[in-house]
Tab-separated table of C-alpha atoms in Angstrom:
chain	number	residue	atom	x	y	z
A	44	MET	CA	4.455	-19.878	10.072
A	45	ALA	CA	8.060	-18.703	10.022
A	46	PRO	CA	9.797	-18.946	13.402
A	47	ALA	CA	10.027	-15.638	15.276
A	48	GLY	CA	13.218	-13.787	14.425
A	49	CYS	CA	14.058	-16.167	11.588
A	50	GLY	CA	12.572	-14.277	8.671
A	51	TYR	CA	11.066	-15.489	5.455
A	52	ILE	CA	14.262	-16.640	3.715
A	53	CYS	CA	15.460	-18.508	6.803
A	54	TYR	CA	12.100	-20.207	6.946
A	55	LEU	CA	12.336	-21.207	3.301
A	56	HIS	CA	15.760	-22.732	3.866
A	57	SER	CA	14.456	-24.807	6.752
A	58	GLU	CA	11.546	-26.018	4.655
A	59	ILE	CA	13.894	-26.874	1.792
A	60	GLU	CA	16.119	-28.834	4.183
A	61	ARG	CA	13.121	-30.739	5.488
A	62	THR	CA	11.902	-31.513	1.973
A	63	ILE	CA	15.343	-32.654	0.853
A	64	ASN	CA	15.675	-34.963	3.852
A	65	TYR	CA	12.355	-36.535	2.994
A	66	SER	CA	13.355	-36.893	-0.668
A	67	ASN	CA	16.621	-38.517	0.318
A	68	ARG	CA	14.792	-41.155	2.312
A	69	ILE	CA	12.554	-41.938	-0.644
A	70	LEU	CA	15.495	-42.077	-3.050
A	71	SER	CA	17.493	-44.359	-0.783
A	72	MET	CA	14.522	-46.678	-0.478
A	73	LYS	CA	14.393	-46.932	-4.276
A	74	ARG	CA	18.115	-47.740	-4.510
A	75	THR	CA	18.864	-44.916	-6.954
A	76	SER	CA	22.158	-45.218	-8.840
A	77	LEU	CA	23.210	-41.662	-7.934
A	78	PRO	CA	24.759	-41.465	-4.457
A	79	VAL	CA	22.296	-39.897	-2.059
A	80	LYS	CA	24.899	-37.523	-0.571
A	81	SER	CA	25.849	-36.261	-4.018
A	82	LEU	CA	22.230	-35.798	-4.988
A	83	ARG	CA	21.552	-33.994	-1.749
A	84	ARG	CA	24.452	-31.587	-2.290
A	85	LEU	CA	23.442	-30.865	-5.871
A	86	LEU	CA	19.782	-30.366	-5.066
A	87	PHE	CA	20.471	-28.187	-2.055
A	88	ALA	CA	22.963	-26.065	-4.015
A	89	ALA	CA	20.493	-25.583	-6.863
A	90	VAL	CA	17.576	-24.646	-4.615
A	91	THR	CA	19.734	-22.403	-2.436
A	92	SER	CA	20.951	-20.572	-5.525
A	93	PHE	CA	17.341	-20.116	-6.624
A	94	ILE	CA	16.288	-18.790	-3.232
A	95	SER	CA	19.289	-16.464	-3.136
A	96	PHE	CA	18.298	-15.125	-6.538
A	97	GLN	CA	14.698	-14.662	-5.403
A	98	SER	CA	15.883	-12.954	-2.252
A	99	PHE	CA	17.965	-10.554	-4.324
A	100	ALA	CA	15.154	-9.965	-6.822
A	101	GLN	CA	12.598	-9.309	-4.055
A	102	ASN	CA	14.827	-7.575	-1.554
A	103	PRO	CA	12.654	-5.624	0.895
A	104	GLY	CA	14.982	-2.699	0.295
A	105	ASP	CA	14.549	0.393	2.393
A	106	TRP	CA	11.361	-0.818	4.053
A	107	HIS	CA	11.715	1.270	7.216
A	108	LEU	CA	9.936	4.625	7.104
A	109	ASP	CA	10.862	7.582	9.260
A	110	LYS	CA	8.486	8.841	11.911
A	111	MET	CA	6.839	12.125	10.967
A	112	PRO	CA	6.647	14.835	13.622
A	113	VAL	CA	3.383	14.099	15.425
A	114	GLN	CA	1.794	17.525	15.045
A	115	LEU	CA	2.747	17.760	11.376
A	116	GLU	CA	1.363	14.308	10.629
A	117	THR	CA	-1.830	15.109	12.565
A	118	ASP	CA	-2.401	18.415	10.798
A	119	PHE	CA	-1.678	16.885	7.402
A	120	ALA	CA	-4.042	13.956	8.010
A	121	LEU	CA	-6.856	16.292	9.122
A	122	SER	CA	-6.364	18.486	6.045
A	123	SER	CA	-7.851	15.687	3.937
A	124	LEU	CA	-11.269	16.386	5.445
A	125	PRO	CA	-13.603	19.346	5.017
A	126	PRO	CA	-13.391	21.648	8.063
A	127	GLN	CA	-16.722	20.609	9.570
A	128	LEU	CA	-15.620	16.965	9.884
A	129	ARG	CA	-12.175	17.525	11.387
A	130	PRO	CA	-13.148	18.027	15.072
A	131	GLY	CA	-14.944	14.680	15.260
A	132	ALA	CA	-12.647	12.551	13.116
A	133	THR	CA	-10.385	9.763	14.343
A	134	VAL	CA	-6.738	10.427	13.522
A	135	TYR	CA	-4.400	7.546	12.791
A	136	LEU	CA	-0.650	8.101	12.885
A	137	LEU	CA	2.074	5.797	11.633
A	138	ASP	CA	4.489	4.026	13.949
A	139	PRO	CA	7.197	2.890	11.484
A	140	ASN	CA	7.918	-0.125	13.710
A	141	LYS	CA	4.315	-1.310	14.098
A	142	GLY	CA	1.940	0.369	11.663
A	143	TYR	CA	-0.999	2.726	12.150
A	144	TYR	CA	-2.418	3.468	15.583
A	145	ALA	CA	-5.334	5.645	16.705
A	146	ALA	CA	-3.724	8.755	18.144
A	147	ARG	CA	-7.059	10.521	18.609
A	148	LYS	CA	-10.444	8.857	18.920
A	149	GLY	CA	-13.240	10.597	17.060
A	150	THR	CA	-17.019	10.636	17.252
A	151	ASN	CA	-18.324	11.028	13.689
A	152	GLY	CA	-17.138	7.758	12.134
A	153	PHE	CA	-14.594	9.353	9.795
A	154	VAL	CA	-10.940	8.325	9.849
A	155	CYS	CA	-7.992	10.272	8.436
A	156	PHE	CA	-4.309	9.423	8.094
A	157	VAL	CA	-1.218	10.016	5.957
A	158	GLY	CA	-0.617	7.377	3.295
A	159	ARG	CA	2.989	6.232	2.875
A	160	THR	CA	2.714	2.867	1.064
A	161	ASP	CA	0.589	1.755	-1.893
A	162	TRP	CA	0.600	-2.030	-2.304
A	163	GLU	CA	-0.498	-2.123	-5.969
A	164	TRP	CA	2.888	-1.074	-7.348
A	165	GLY	CA	4.790	-3.812	-5.537
A	166	GLU	CA	7.553	-1.556	-4.248
A	167	PHE	CA	8.647	0.270	-1.123
A	168	ARG	CA	9.137	3.988	-1.561
A	169	ASN	CA	10.091	6.559	1.035
A	170	ASP	CA	8.797	9.503	-0.975
A	171	LEU	CA	5.025	8.966	-0.945
A	172	LEU	CA	3.076	11.338	1.279
A	173	TYR	CA	-0.633	12.059	0.986
A	174	ALA	CA	-3.489	12.858	3.331
A	175	ILE	CA	-6.584	10.685	2.926
A	176	SER	CA	-9.786	9.990	4.841
A	177	PHE	CA	-12.689	7.547	4.746
A	178	ASP	CA	-16.302	7.609	5.819
A	179	PRO	CA	-17.650	4.719	7.969
A	180	ALA	CA	-18.215	2.484	4.923
A	181	GLY	CA	-14.607	2.904	3.833
A	182	VAL	CA	-13.298	2.471	7.366
A	183	LYS	CA	-14.905	-0.986	7.520
A	184	THR	CA	-13.404	-2.086	4.204
A	185	THR	CA	-10.734	-0.116	2.346
A	186	PHE	CA	-8.980	1.245	5.426
A	187	LYS	CA	-8.320	-2.321	6.625
A	188	VAL	CA	-6.060	-2.844	3.623
A	189	TYR	CA	-4.042	0.281	4.419
A	190	ARG	CA	-3.620	-0.808	8.026
A	191	ASP	CA	-2.550	-4.345	7.169
A	192	VAL	CA	-0.111	-3.210	4.476
A	193	ALA	CA	1.481	-0.700	6.860
A	194	ALA	CA	1.824	-3.378	9.550
A	195	MET	CA	3.404	-5.853	7.129
A	196	ARG	CA	5.889	-3.265	5.901
A	197	ALA	CA	6.708	-2.172	9.453
A	198	SER	CA	7.494	-5.754	10.465
A	199	GLY	CA	10.372	-5.929	7.982
A	200	LYS	CA	9.441	-9.547	7.244
A	201	PHE	CA	7.858	-9.070	3.830
A	202	THR	CA	9.080	-7.935	0.445
A	203	PRO	CA	6.875	-5.577	-1.575
A	204	SER	CA	5.932	-8.382	-3.973
A	205	GLN	CA	4.951	-10.627	-1.073
A	206	ILE	CA	2.695	-7.925	0.357
A	207	LYS	CA	1.140	-7.412	-3.053
A	208	SER	CA	0.506	-11.144	-3.424
A	209	ILE	CA	-1.030	-11.360	0.046
A	210	VAL	CA	-3.413	-8.466	-0.609
A	211	MET	CA	-4.396	-9.855	-4.004
A	212	ASP	CA	-5.080	-13.263	-2.472
A	213	ARG	CA	-7.203	-11.753	0.308
A	214	ILE	CA	-9.214	-9.751	-2.206
A	215	LYS	CA	-9.828	-12.851	-4.326
A	216	LYS	CA	-10.877	-14.840	-1.254
A	217	GLY	CA	-13.211	-12.102	-0.016
A	218	VAL	CA	-11.193	-11.316	3.109
A	219	TYR	CA	-10.973	-7.750	1.838
A	220	LYS	CA	-14.286	-6.535	0.516
A	221	ALA	CA	-15.524	-3.578	-1.477
A	222	PRO	CA	-17.438	-0.862	0.407
A	223	GLY	CA	-20.988	-2.054	0.985
A	224	ARG	CA	-22.646	1.205	0.022
A	225	THR	CA	-22.012	4.434	-1.835
A	226	GLY	CA	-19.658	6.615	0.145
A	227	ILE	CA	-16.776	9.030	0.028
A	228	SER	CA	-13.071	9.315	0.625
A	229	TYR	CA	-11.885	12.916	0.970
A	230	MET	CA	-8.472	14.013	-0.287
A	231	LEU	CA	-8.806	17.755	0.207
A	232	GLY	CA	-5.300	18.427	1.460
A	233	PRO	CA	-3.431	21.382	-0.066
A	234	ILE	CA	-0.637	19.138	-1.386
A	235	MET	CA	0.109	15.463	-1.997
A	236	ARG	CA	2.812	13.233	-3.422
A	237	VAL	CA	1.273	10.245	-5.177
A	238	TYR	CA	1.575	7.861	-8.113
A	239	THR	CA	0.341	9.523	-11.277
A	240	GLY	CA	-1.146	6.499	-13.046
A	241	SER	CA	-2.142	2.867	-12.766
A	242	ALA	CA	-0.074	0.066	-11.246
A	243	ASN	CA	1.916	-0.176	-14.497
A	244	ASP	CA	3.192	3.387	-14.109
A	245	HIS	CA	5.686	3.907	-11.276
A	246	ASN	CA	6.016	7.670	-11.697
A	247	VAL	CA	5.247	9.835	-8.657
A	248	MET	CA	4.724	13.568	-8.450
A	249	THR	CA	4.056	16.275	-5.887
A	250	MET	CA	0.950	18.228	-6.815
A	251	GLN	CA	-1.901	20.354	-5.537
A	252	MET	CA	-5.172	18.724	-6.477
A	253	PRO	CA	-7.859	18.728	-3.753
A	254	HIS	CA	-10.537	16.217	-4.764
A	255	TYR	CA	-13.397	13.957	-3.743
A	256	MET	CA	-13.400	10.181	-4.314
A	257	PHE	CA	-16.686	8.271	-4.424
A	258	TYR	CA	-16.605	4.489	-4.066
A	259	ALA	CA	-17.216	2.868	-7.433
A	260	PRO	CA	-16.424	-0.861	-7.179
A	261	TYR	CA	-16.010	-2.568	-10.567
A	262	ILE	CA	-16.799	0.653	-12.482
A	263	THR	CA	-14.816	1.900	-15.503
A	264	ASN	CA	-14.500	5.228	-17.304
A	265	ALA	CA	-16.642	3.803	-20.084
A	266	ASP	CA	-19.420	3.157	-17.569
A	267	ILE	CA	-19.594	6.857	-16.688
A	268	GLY	CA	-19.249	8.049	-20.289
A	269	ASN	CA	-15.663	9.246	-20.038
A	270	ILE	CA	-13.137	8.625	-22.793
A	271	PRO	CA	-11.144	5.384	-22.459
A	272	ASN	CA	-8.043	6.860	-20.851
A	273	GLY	CA	-10.026	8.928	-18.414
A	274	GLN	CA	-8.504	12.281	-19.357
A	275	ALA	CA	-11.638	14.167	-20.309
A	276	ASP	CA	-12.847	17.031	-18.154
A	277	GLY	CA	-15.302	16.089	-15.446
A	278	PRO	CA	-15.500	12.985	-13.249
A	279	VAL	CA	-12.946	10.268	-13.875
A	280	VAL	CA	-12.598	6.699	-12.625
A	281	ASN	CA	-9.378	5.981	-10.760
A	282	ASN	CA	-8.692	2.258	-10.759
A	283	PRO	CA	-5.034	1.451	-10.005
A	284	GLU	CA	-5.805	-2.258	-9.603
A	285	ALA	CA	-7.151	-2.551	-13.165
A	286	PRO	CA	-3.859	-3.926	-14.594
A	287	ILE	CA	-3.873	-6.519	-11.809
A	288	PHE	CA	-7.468	-7.718	-11.713
A	289	GLY	CA	-8.867	-6.396	-14.971
A	290	GLU	CA	-10.968	-3.316	-15.652
A	291	LYS	CA	-14.193	-4.761	-14.229
A	292	ASN	CA	-12.758	-6.589	-11.243
A	293	SER	CA	-11.366	-3.944	-8.915
A	294	PRO	CA	-13.212	-3.500	-5.607
A	295	TYR	CA	-11.420	-0.237	-4.846
A	296	ALA	CA	-12.131	1.935	-7.860
A	297	TYR	CA	-13.265	5.514	-7.284
A	298	ILE	CA	-15.086	8.180	-9.229
A	299	ILE	CA	-12.936	11.263	-8.702
A	300	VAL	CA	-14.357	14.775	-8.781
A	301	LEU	CA	-11.937	17.679	-8.495
A	302	ALA	CA	-12.713	20.502	-6.121
A	303	GLY	CA	-14.006	23.552	-7.967
A	304	LYS	CA	-11.477	26.193	-8.955
A	305	ALA	CA	-12.582	28.662	-6.286
A	306	GLU	CA	-12.735	25.952	-3.614
A	307	ALA	CA	-9.332	24.532	-4.588
A	308	ALA	CA	-7.770	27.992	-4.563
A	309	LYS	CA	-9.166	28.612	-1.076
A	310	ILE	CA	-7.890	25.248	0.211
A	311	ILE	CA	-4.410	25.878	-1.181
A	312	ASP	CA	-4.304	29.437	0.149
A	313	GLN	CA	-5.423	28.397	3.636
A	314	GLY	CA	-2.952	25.523	3.594
A	315	LYS	CA	0.143	27.587	2.746
A	316	ASP	CA	1.651	27.217	6.204
A	317	LEU	CA	1.090	23.457	6.179
A	318	VAL	CA	2.650	23.182	2.729
A	319	LYS	CA	5.686	25.117	3.929
A	320	ARG	CA	6.072	22.805	6.936
A	321	LEU	CA	5.841	19.762	4.677
A	322	GLU	CA	8.423	21.218	2.285
A	323	ASP	CA	10.735	21.853	5.220
A	324	TYR	CA	10.185	18.284	6.387
A	325	LYS	CA	10.887	16.682	3.002
A	326	ALA	CA	12.391	18.453	-0.019
A	327	PHE	CA	10.407	16.211	-2.395
A	328	MET	CA	7.208	17.857	-1.163
A	329	LYS	CA	7.912	20.947	-3.251
A	330	VAL	CA	5.196	21.250	-5.880
A	331	GLY	CA	6.138	19.687	-9.187
A	332	GLY	CA	8.828	17.501	-7.680
A	333	HIS	CA	9.394	14.134	-9.345
């Protein structure tokens, strides 16, 4: 583990120093023709240059998120759920310095929150904002990933690529599991700013698209009879991890069903005040914003 307050790069330097010291002892024992001090300087310079390059290439960047106004974040999070589930849902809010915390304990097993970081794309953005919720099956599995990613980002100790690697490793090792039964994640908010494609496409957009997401681990569009790129009308599989794990290997795929036209229109109309508050909070929340 890296020493507290040292940070990842500092830790790497200390490990490099330790390794070099050990190598020097071995080399001196073997009576190498190259002076040990010269070798040490050259090796340390080379490795330090490499680490400096890696540090630049994987700079955490603007990792620190701002704190949303509590009532706005609460109302936005709850908007992800259908009205009958909102009174009994647990609401998680984001502390930018620590991660998600339960601001309101619920009774029905559903959890809602505002998503601000998606690990699959391996980058930190400050312009993602979407309301999402999970049923009890998703709370036990998928929500854990969101919580851990938020905590890692909030610590300031990890680059986006490191977080991505950690999550991928935990998925492969079974630390993070797929939902154990069929279930649902609601995203019925009147507005959202999200990535528009898979983890190879870094485009984001603000849009109004209330929808339902049913857990579909390891399922593809072909499995549900949709065309390969998933653009046909009707249900579609959303699988952002497909470029990472392969089409059949993602535990967090969903079958997405859009809210009906009348239902969507009602949601958007009833959410006009919330949309206005979000637009006032962040200019990028205007519909159609890129």
